[in-house]
Amino acid sequence: LLFLWSITVSIFGIGGLLGSSGSRYLTVKYGKKKCLLCNNLLMIVAASIMGCSKIAQSFEMILIGRFMCGISAGLCVPLHHQYVGEISPRKLRGFANSTSSFFWALGKAVGQISGQRELLGSQSLWPMLMASCGLPALVQLIALPFFPESPPYLLMHKEDQEGCKKAIRQLWGEGHHQAEIDDIMKEKATMKNTKILSVLELMKEPAFRWQLYTIVILTATVQLCGINAV
């Protein structure tokens, strides 16, 4: 039982690793908006599987649902940061990106509070608790079609200048936005001369060795600081 529960908890992280590893390829090929929409569907399916696990009397459904949730979360974190940053006006970009961390922490807090025995953590209501992760995904699935695709993606990857201008006007209103378009064009020119490293190439590159060590140590030790206990 201890082994099964350990796998149930840790399989979320394994799914997250797989999801985040494939995020770059998917965003370049399909665009950030389409990826987010499909990601919401994945999360809703995962929530449904976990919510029905008690009725089906199958703990394997919890394992599968947790794994799918991990993949969805791994995709969502970089996708959300990129999409929010790219659709925000330059003067609000820093603020918009910082909201991601705030809502990430708020979501964890709401989840842990909802999991108390007095609320949804009871013997009869825990399937609803596990299925509740599909609710935010459903809200975004309904709302996101009203938003345009990321302007930088349209211009840099699709080379659709008219579509980019239309998306900018829809997001930021009418006005002269040529400066923002010029910035995107400069970024595109810079990226042509920049080699994008894979994870394996990054690990082998000596120039980034100490930066990589620093990130790994910080990410690993944050689990030892007691934040989960708090």
PDB file of C-alpha atoms in Angstrom:
ATOM      1  CA  LEU A   1       0.000   0.000   0.000  1.00  0.00           C
ATOM      2  CA  LEU A   2       2.831   2.398   0.873  1.00  0.00           C
ATOM      3  CA  PHE A   3       4.478   1.689  -2.495  1.00  0.00           C
ATOM      4  CA  LEU A   4       1.184   2.251  -4.374  1.00  0.00           C
ATOM      5  CA  TRP A   5       0.542   5.554  -2.598  1.00  0.00           C
ATOM      6  CA  SER A   6       4.123   6.671  -3.281  1.00  0.00           C
ATOM      7  CA  ILE A   7       3.661   5.902  -6.979  1.00  0.00           C
ATOM      8  CA  THR A   8       0.297   7.708  -6.977  1.00  0.00           C
ATOM      9  CA  VAL A   9       1.897  10.848  -5.563  1.00  0.00           C
ATOM     10  CA  SER A  10       5.109  10.805  -7.619  1.00  0.00           C
ATOM     11  CA  ILE A  11       3.542   9.873 -10.965  1.00  0.00           C
ATOM     12  CA  PHE A  12       2.253  13.459 -11.183  1.00  0.00           C
ATOM     13  CA  GLY A  13       5.864  14.690 -11.326  1.00  0.00           C
ATOM     14  CA  ILE A  14       6.772  12.109 -13.976  1.00  0.00           C
ATOM     15  CA  GLY A  15       3.880  13.315 -16.116  1.00  0.00           C
ATOM     16  CA  GLY A  16       4.959  16.916 -15.507  1.00  0.00           C
ATOM     17  CA  LEU A  17       8.462  16.138 -16.748  1.00  0.00           C
ATOM     18  CA  LEU A  18       7.096  14.606 -19.955  1.00  0.00           C
ATOM     19  CA  GLY A  19       4.642  17.458 -20.503  1.00  0.00           C
ATOM     20  CA  SER A  20       7.182  20.232 -20.029  1.00  0.00           C
ATOM     21  CA  SER A  21       9.718  18.435 -22.246  1.00  0.00           C
ATOM     22  CA  GLY A  22       7.288  18.422 -25.178  1.00  0.00           C
ATOM     23  CA  SER A  23       5.947  21.947 -24.717  1.00  0.00           C
ATOM     24  CA  ARG A  24       8.444  23.690 -27.013  1.00  0.00           C
ATOM     25  CA  TYR A  25       7.818  21.378 -29.984  1.00  0.00           C
ATOM     26  CA  LEU A  26       4.030  21.595 -29.600  1.00  0.00           C
ATOM     27  CA  THR A  27       3.935  25.395 -29.270  1.00  0.00           C
ATOM     28  CA  VAL A  28       6.067  25.914 -32.371  1.00  0.00           C
ATOM     29  CA  LYS A  29       4.005  23.458 -34.423  1.00  0.00           C
ATOM     30  CA  TYR A  30       0.464  24.249 -33.264  1.00  0.00           C
ATOM     31  CA  GLY A  31       0.592  27.606 -31.479  1.00  0.00           C
ATOM     32  CA  LYS A  32       0.042  28.474 -27.840  1.00  0.00           C
ATOM     33  CA  LYS A  33      -3.722  28.979 -27.973  1.00  0.00           C
ATOM     34  CA  LYS A  34      -4.441  25.602 -29.620  1.00  0.00           C
ATOM     35  CA  CYS A  35      -2.082  23.856 -27.200  1.00  0.00           C
ATOM     36  CA  LEU A  36      -3.823  25.446 -24.214  1.00  0.00           C
ATOM     37  CA  LEU A  37      -7.250  24.419 -25.534  1.00  0.00           C
ATOM     38  CA  CYS A  38      -6.140  20.809 -26.058  1.00  0.00           C
ATOM     39  CA  ASN A  39      -4.441  20.866 -22.672  1.00  0.00           C
ATOM     40  CA  ASN A  40      -7.733  21.859 -21.040  1.00  0.00           C
ATOM     41  CA  LEU A  41      -9.428  18.874 -22.658  1.00  0.00           C
ATOM     42  CA  LEU A  42      -6.680  16.615 -21.296  1.00  0.00           C
ATOM     43  CA  MET A  43      -7.190  17.974 -17.779  1.00  0.00           C
ATOM     44  CA  ILE A  44     -10.986  17.545 -17.986  1.00  0.00           C
ATOM     45  CA  VAL A  45     -10.562  13.918 -19.100  1.00  0.00           C
ATOM     46  CA  ALA A  46      -8.082  13.317 -16.259  1.00  0.00           C
ATOM     47  CA  ALA A  47     -10.468  14.867 -13.724  1.00  0.00           C
ATOM     48  CA  SER A  48     -13.343  12.717 -15.009  1.00  0.00           C
ATOM     49  CA  ILE A  49     -11.250   9.539 -14.729  1.00  0.00           C
ATOM     50  CA  MET A  50     -10.236  10.311 -11.149  1.00  0.00           C
ATOM     51  CA  GLY A  51     -13.753  11.376 -10.188  1.00  0.00           C
ATOM     52  CA  CYS A  52     -15.203   8.071 -11.407  1.00  0.00           C
ATOM     53  CA  SER A  53     -12.544   5.903  -9.742  1.00  0.00           C
ATOM     54  CA  LYS A  54     -14.628   5.232  -6.623  1.00  0.00           C
ATOM     55  CA  ILE A  55     -17.720   4.230  -8.591  1.00  0.00           C
ATOM     56  CA  ALA A  56     -15.586   1.946 -10.771  1.00  0.00           C
ATOM     57  CA  GLN A  57     -13.731   0.666  -7.673  1.00  0.00           C
ATOM     58  CA  SER A  58     -10.431   1.103  -9.509  1.00  0.00           C
ATOM     59  CA  PHE A  59      -7.347   2.669  -7.919  1.00  0.00           C
ATOM     60  CA  GLU A  60      -5.654   2.326 -11.335  1.00  0.00           C
ATOM     61  CA  MET A  61      -7.920   5.117 -12.574  1.00  0.00           C
ATOM     62  CA  ILE A  62      -6.414   7.429  -9.932  1.00  0.00           C
ATOM     63  CA  LEU A  63      -2.925   6.531 -11.175  1.00  0.00           C
ATOM     64  CA  ILE A  64      -3.886   7.202 -14.799  1.00  0.00           C
ATOM     65  CA  GLY A  65      -5.666  10.454 -13.889  1.00  0.00           C
ATOM     66  CA  ARG A  66      -2.729  11.709 -11.817  1.00  0.00           C
ATOM     67  CA  PHE A  67      -0.333  10.934 -14.654  1.00  0.00           C
ATOM     68  CA  MET A  68      -2.527  12.807 -17.156  1.00  0.00           C
ATOM     69  CA  CYS A  69      -2.848  15.721 -14.702  1.00  0.00           C
ATOM     70  CA  GLY A  70       0.944  15.838 -14.473  1.00  0.00           C
ATOM     71  CA  ILE A  71       1.313  15.969 -18.263  1.00  0.00           C
ATOM     72  CA  SER A  72      -1.297  18.733 -18.402  1.00  0.00           C
ATOM     73  CA  ALA A  73       0.411  20.743 -15.640  1.00  0.00           C
ATOM     74  CA  GLY A  74       3.823  20.276 -17.281  1.00  0.00           C
ATOM     75  CA  LEU A  75       2.446  21.650 -20.537  1.00  0.00           C
ATOM     76  CA  CYS A  76       0.442  24.412 -18.895  1.00  0.00           C
ATOM     77  CA  VAL A  77       3.182  26.122 -16.863  1.00  0.00           C
ATOM     78  CA  PRO A  78       5.463  27.195 -19.768  1.00  0.00           C
ATOM     79  CA  LEU A  79       2.489  27.669 -22.128  1.00  0.00           C
ATOM     80  CA  HIS A  80       0.656  29.956 -19.735  1.00  0.00           C
ATOM     81  CA  HIS A  81       3.729  32.075 -18.985  1.00  0.00           C
ATOM     82  CA  GLN A  82       4.518  32.502 -22.678  1.00  0.00           C
ATOM     83  CA  TYR A  83       0.953  33.198 -23.794  1.00  0.00           C
ATOM     84  CA  VAL A  84       0.189  35.711 -21.028  1.00  0.00           C
ATOM     85  CA  GLY A  85       3.507  37.505 -21.610  1.00  0.00           C
ATOM     86  CA  GLU A  86       3.059  37.675 -25.373  1.00  0.00           C
ATOM     87  CA  ILE A  87      -0.534  38.962 -25.401  1.00  0.00           C
ATOM     88  CA  SER A  88       0.147  41.626 -22.740  1.00  0.00           C
ATOM     89  CA  PRO A  89       1.111  45.210 -23.650  1.00  0.00           C
ATOM     90  CA  ARG A  90       4.761  45.985 -22.945  1.00  0.00           C
ATOM     91  CA  LYS A  91       4.031  48.185 -19.907  1.00  0.00           C
ATOM     92  CA  LEU A  92       1.947  45.421 -18.251  1.00  0.00           C
ATOM     93  CA  ARG A  93       4.057  42.431 -19.286  1.00  0.00           C
ATOM     94  CA  GLY A  94       6.006  42.108 -16.039  1.00  0.00           C
ATOM     95  CA  PHE A  95       2.860  42.403 -13.935  1.00  0.00           C
ATOM     96  CA  ALA A  96       0.976  39.875 -16.107  1.00  0.00           C
ATOM     97  CA  ASN A  97       3.789  37.312 -15.824  1.00  0.00           C
ATOM     98  CA  SER A  98       3.979  37.738 -12.054  1.00  0.00           C
ATOM     99  CA  THR A  99       0.288  36.829 -11.696  1.00  0.00           C
ATOM    100  CA  SER A 100       1.118  33.261 -12.797  1.00  0.00           C
ATOM    101  CA  SER A 101       3.087  32.578  -9.603  1.00  0.00           C
ATOM    102  CA  PHE A 102       0.366  34.192  -7.492  1.00  0.00           C
ATOM    103  CA  PHE A 103      -2.418  32.047  -8.930  1.00  0.00           C
ATOM    104  CA  TRP A 104      -0.223  28.943  -8.822  1.00  0.00           C
ATOM    105  CA  ALA A 105       0.225  29.417  -5.059  1.00  0.00           C
ATOM    106  CA  LEU A 106      -3.446  30.379  -4.599  1.00  0.00           C
ATOM    107  CA  GLY A 107      -4.573  27.226  -6.412  1.00  0.00           C
ATOM    108  CA  LYS A 108      -2.407  25.018  -4.194  1.00  0.00           C
ATOM    109  CA  ALA A 109      -3.781  26.741  -1.085  1.00  0.00           C
ATOM    110  CA  VAL A 110      -7.409  26.354  -2.217  1.00  0.00           C
ATOM    111  CA  GLY A 111      -6.760  22.696  -3.044  1.00  0.00           C
ATOM    112  CA  GLN A 112      -5.247  21.967   0.354  1.00  0.00           C
ATOM    113  CA  ILE A 113      -8.019  23.802   2.210  1.00  0.00           C
ATOM    114  CA  SER A 114     -10.687  21.969   0.177  1.00  0.00           C
ATOM    115  CA  GLY A 115      -8.996  18.690   1.064  1.00  0.00           C
ATOM    116  CA  GLN A 116      -9.753  19.061   4.774  1.00  0.00           C
ATOM    117  CA  ARG A 117     -12.020  16.375   6.253  1.00  0.00           C
ATOM    118  CA  GLU A 118     -14.642  19.012   7.098  1.00  0.00           C
ATOM    119  CA  LEU A 119     -14.943  20.007   3.419  1.00  0.00           C
ATOM    120  CA  LEU A 120     -14.259  17.689   0.457  1.00  0.00           C
ATOM    121  CA  GLY A 121     -11.721  15.407   2.123  1.00  0.00           C
ATOM    122  CA  SER A 122     -14.363  13.139   3.651  1.00  0.00           C
ATOM    123  CA  GLN A 123     -14.870   9.489   2.753  1.00  0.00           C
ATOM    124  CA  SER A 124     -17.895  10.265   0.596  1.00  0.00           C
ATOM    125  CA  LEU A 125     -16.750  13.477  -1.107  1.00  0.00           C
ATOM    126  CA  TRP A 126     -13.092  12.820  -2.024  1.00  0.00           C
ATOM    127  CA  PRO A 127     -13.962  11.841  -5.637  1.00  0.00           C
ATOM    128  CA  MET A 128     -15.421  15.346  -6.076  1.00  0.00           C
ATOM    129  CA  LEU A 129     -12.187  16.792  -4.692  1.00  0.00           C
ATOM    130  CA  MET A 130     -10.100  14.868  -7.230  1.00  0.00           C
ATOM    131  CA  ALA A 131     -12.453  15.842 -10.057  1.00  0.00           C
ATOM    132  CA  SER A 132     -12.421  19.539  -9.062  1.00  0.00           C
ATOM    133  CA  CYS A 133      -9.197  20.155 -11.013  1.00  0.00           C
ATOM    134  CA  GLY A 134     -11.319  19.952 -14.168  1.00  0.00           C
ATOM    135  CA  LEU A 135     -13.372  23.030 -13.200  1.00  0.00           C
ATOM    136  CA  PRO A 136     -10.680  25.696 -13.950  1.00  0.00           C
ATOM    137  CA  ALA A 137      -9.848  23.824 -17.163  1.00  0.00           C
ATOM    138  CA  LEU A 138     -13.524  23.959 -18.179  1.00  0.00           C
ATOM    139  CA  VAL A 139     -13.666  27.723 -17.499  1.00  0.00           C
ATOM    140  CA  GLN A 140     -10.591  28.324 -19.633  1.00  0.00           C
ATOM    141  CA  LEU A 141     -11.886  26.003 -22.364  1.00  0.00           C
ATOM    142  CA  ILE A 142     -15.043  28.145 -22.613  1.00  0.00           C
ATOM    143  CA  ALA A 143     -13.283  31.533 -22.366  1.00  0.00           C
ATOM    144  CA  LEU A 144     -10.112  30.988 -24.412  1.00  0.00           C
ATOM    145  CA  PRO A 145     -11.759  30.749 -27.889  1.00  0.00           C
ATOM    146  CA  PHE A 146     -12.680  34.439 -27.530  1.00  0.00           C
ATOM    147  CA  PHE A 147      -8.964  35.342 -27.319  1.00  0.00           C
ATOM    148  CA  PRO A 148      -6.713  35.557 -30.398  1.00  0.00           C
ATOM    149  CA  GLU A 149      -3.556  33.578 -30.992  1.00  0.00           C
ATOM    150  CA  SER A 150      -0.319  35.070 -29.679  1.00  0.00           C
ATOM    151  CA  PRO A 151       0.812  37.935 -32.000  1.00  0.00           C
ATOM    152  CA  PRO A 152       4.532  36.923 -31.859  1.00  0.00           C
ATOM    153  CA  TYR A 153       3.609  33.357 -32.850  1.00  0.00           C
ATOM    154  CA  LEU A 154       1.543  34.581 -35.814  1.00  0.00           C
ATOM    155  CA  LEU A 155       4.343  36.820 -37.043  1.00  0.00           C
ATOM    156  CA  MET A 156       7.436  34.757 -36.226  1.00  0.00           C
ATOM    157  CA  HIS A 157       6.259  31.228 -37.006  1.00  0.00           C
ATOM    158  CA  LYS A 158       3.287  31.684 -39.342  1.00  0.00           C
ATOM    159  CA  GLU A 159       4.594  34.881 -41.017  1.00  0.00           C
ATOM    160  CA  ASP A 160       1.032  36.217 -40.942  1.00  0.00           C
ATOM    161  CA  GLN A 161       1.501  39.960 -40.556  1.00  0.00           C
ATOM    162  CA  GLU A 162      -2.175  40.803 -41.069  1.00  0.00           C
ATOM    163  CA  GLY A 163      -3.222  38.201 -38.528  1.00  0.00           C
ATOM    164  CA  CYS A 164      -0.675  39.609 -36.089  1.00  0.00           C
ATOM    165  CA  LYS A 165      -2.009  43.160 -36.514  1.00  0.00           C
ATOM    166  CA  LYS A 166      -5.593  41.948 -36.088  1.00  0.00           C
ATOM    167  CA  ALA A 167      -4.666  40.078 -32.900  1.00  0.00           C
ATOM    168  CA  ILE A 168      -2.864  43.135 -31.501  1.00  0.00           C
ATOM    169  CA  ARG A 169      -5.860  45.371 -32.200  1.00  0.00           C
ATOM    170  CA  GLN A 170      -8.196  42.868 -30.549  1.00  0.00           C
ATOM    171  CA  LEU A 171      -5.977  42.654 -27.467  1.00  0.00           C
ATOM    172  CA  TRP A 172      -4.737  46.224 -27.070  1.00  0.00           C
ATOM    173  CA  GLY A 173      -7.372  48.241 -28.925  1.00  0.00           C
ATOM    174  CA  GLU A 174      -7.068  50.489 -31.927  1.00  0.00           C
ATOM    175  CA  GLY A 175      -3.925  52.569 -32.222  1.00  0.00           C
ATOM    176  CA  HIS A 176      -0.458  52.686 -33.674  1.00  0.00           C
ATOM    177  CA  HIS A 177       1.288  49.450 -32.734  1.00  0.00           C
ATOM    178  CA  GLN A 178       4.081  49.455 -35.301  1.00  0.00           C
ATOM    179  CA  ALA A 179       6.748  49.704 -32.571  1.00  0.00           C
ATOM    180  CA  GLU A 180       5.581  46.400 -31.038  1.00  0.00           C
ATOM    181  CA  ILE A 181       5.578  44.729 -34.473  1.00  0.00           C
ATOM    182  CA  ASP A 182       9.115  46.013 -35.098  1.00  0.00           C
ATOM    183  CA  ASP A 183      10.209  44.519 -31.759  1.00  0.00           C
ATOM    184  CA  ILE A 184       8.800  41.131 -32.770  1.00  0.00           C
ATOM    185  CA  MET A 185      10.638  41.350 -36.104  1.00  0.00           C
ATOM    186  CA  LYS A 186      13.896  42.129 -34.285  1.00  0.00           C
ATOM    187  CA  GLU A 187      13.353  39.137 -32.010  1.00  0.00           C
ATOM    188  CA  LYS A 188      12.722  36.944 -35.058  1.00  0.00           C
ATOM    189  CA  ALA A 189      15.981  38.112 -36.650  1.00  0.00           C
ATOM    190  CA  THR A 190      17.856  37.403 -33.409  1.00  0.00           C
ATOM    191  CA  MET A 191      16.382  33.903 -33.110  1.00  0.00           C
ATOM    192  CA  LYS A 192      17.573  33.010 -36.620  1.00  0.00           C
ATOM    193  CA  ASN A 193      21.157  33.461 -35.440  1.00  0.00           C
ATOM    194  CA  THR A 194      20.610  31.684 -32.114  1.00  0.00           C
ATOM    195  CA  LYS A 195      20.864  27.933 -31.748  1.00  0.00           C
ATOM    196  CA  ILE A 196      18.111  26.440 -29.599  1.00  0.00           C
ATOM    197  CA  LEU A 197      19.563  23.710 -27.370  1.00  0.00           C
ATOM    198  CA  SER A 198      17.760  20.523 -26.453  1.00  0.00           C
ATOM    199  CA  VAL A 199      17.750  19.389 -22.804  1.00  0.00           C
ATOM    200  CA  LEU A 200      20.539  16.880 -23.539  1.00  0.00           C
ATOM    201  CA  GLU A 201      22.646  19.496 -25.369  1.00  0.00           C
ATOM    202  CA  LEU A 202      22.100  21.927 -22.492  1.00  0.00           C
ATOM    203  CA  MET A 203      23.394  19.360 -19.993  1.00  0.00           C
ATOM    204  CA  LYS A 204      26.480  18.726 -22.136  1.00  0.00           C
ATOM    205  CA  GLU A 205      27.280  22.411 -22.795  1.00  0.00           C
ATOM    206  CA  PRO A 206      30.175  23.524 -20.506  1.00  0.00           C
ATOM    207  CA  ALA A 207      29.254  27.218 -20.758  1.00  0.00           C
ATOM    208  CA  PHE A 208      25.945  26.628 -18.955  1.00  0.00           C
ATOM    209  CA  ARG A 209      27.210  24.100 -16.409  1.00  0.00           C
ATOM    210  CA  TRP A 210      27.183  26.353 -13.326  1.00  0.00           C
ATOM    211  CA  GLN A 211      23.811  27.932 -14.200  1.00  0.00           C
ATOM    212  CA  LEU A 212      22.366  24.431 -14.539  1.00  0.00           C
ATOM    213  CA  TYR A 213      23.870  23.334 -11.200  1.00  0.00           C
ATOM    214  CA  THR A 214      22.398  26.415  -9.505  1.00  0.00           C
ATOM    215  CA  ILE A 215      18.880  25.814 -10.842  1.00  0.00           C
ATOM    216  CA  VAL A 216      18.950  22.095  -9.973  1.00  0.00           C
ATOM    217  CA  ILE A 217      20.181  22.762  -6.405  1.00  0.00           C
ATOM    218  CA  LEU A 218      17.610  25.526  -5.802  1.00  0.00           C
ATOM    219  CA  THR A 219      14.750  23.440  -7.172  1.00  0.00           C
ATOM    220  CA  ALA A 220      15.771  20.361  -5.178  1.00  0.00           C
ATOM    221  CA  THR A 221      16.381  22.135  -1.853  1.00  0.00           C
ATOM    222  CA  VAL A 222      13.117  24.097  -1.951  1.00  0.00           C
ATOM    223  CA  GLN A 223      11.427  20.749  -1.180  1.00  0.00           C
ATOM    224  CA  LEU A 224      13.442  20.599   2.056  1.00  0.00           C
ATOM    225  CA  CYS A 225      12.505  24.058   3.347  1.00  0.00           C
ATOM    226  CA  GLY A 226       9.233  22.891   4.931  1.00  0.00           C
ATOM    227  CA  ILE A 227       6.856  24.683   2.558  1.00  0.00           C
ATOM    228  CA  ASN A 228       4.727  21.558   2.045  1.00  0.00           C
ATOM    229  CA  ALA A 229       4.403  21.085   5.806  1.00  0.00           C
ATOM    230  CA  VAL A 230       3.427  24.748   6.215  1.00  0.00           C
TER     231      VAL A 230
END
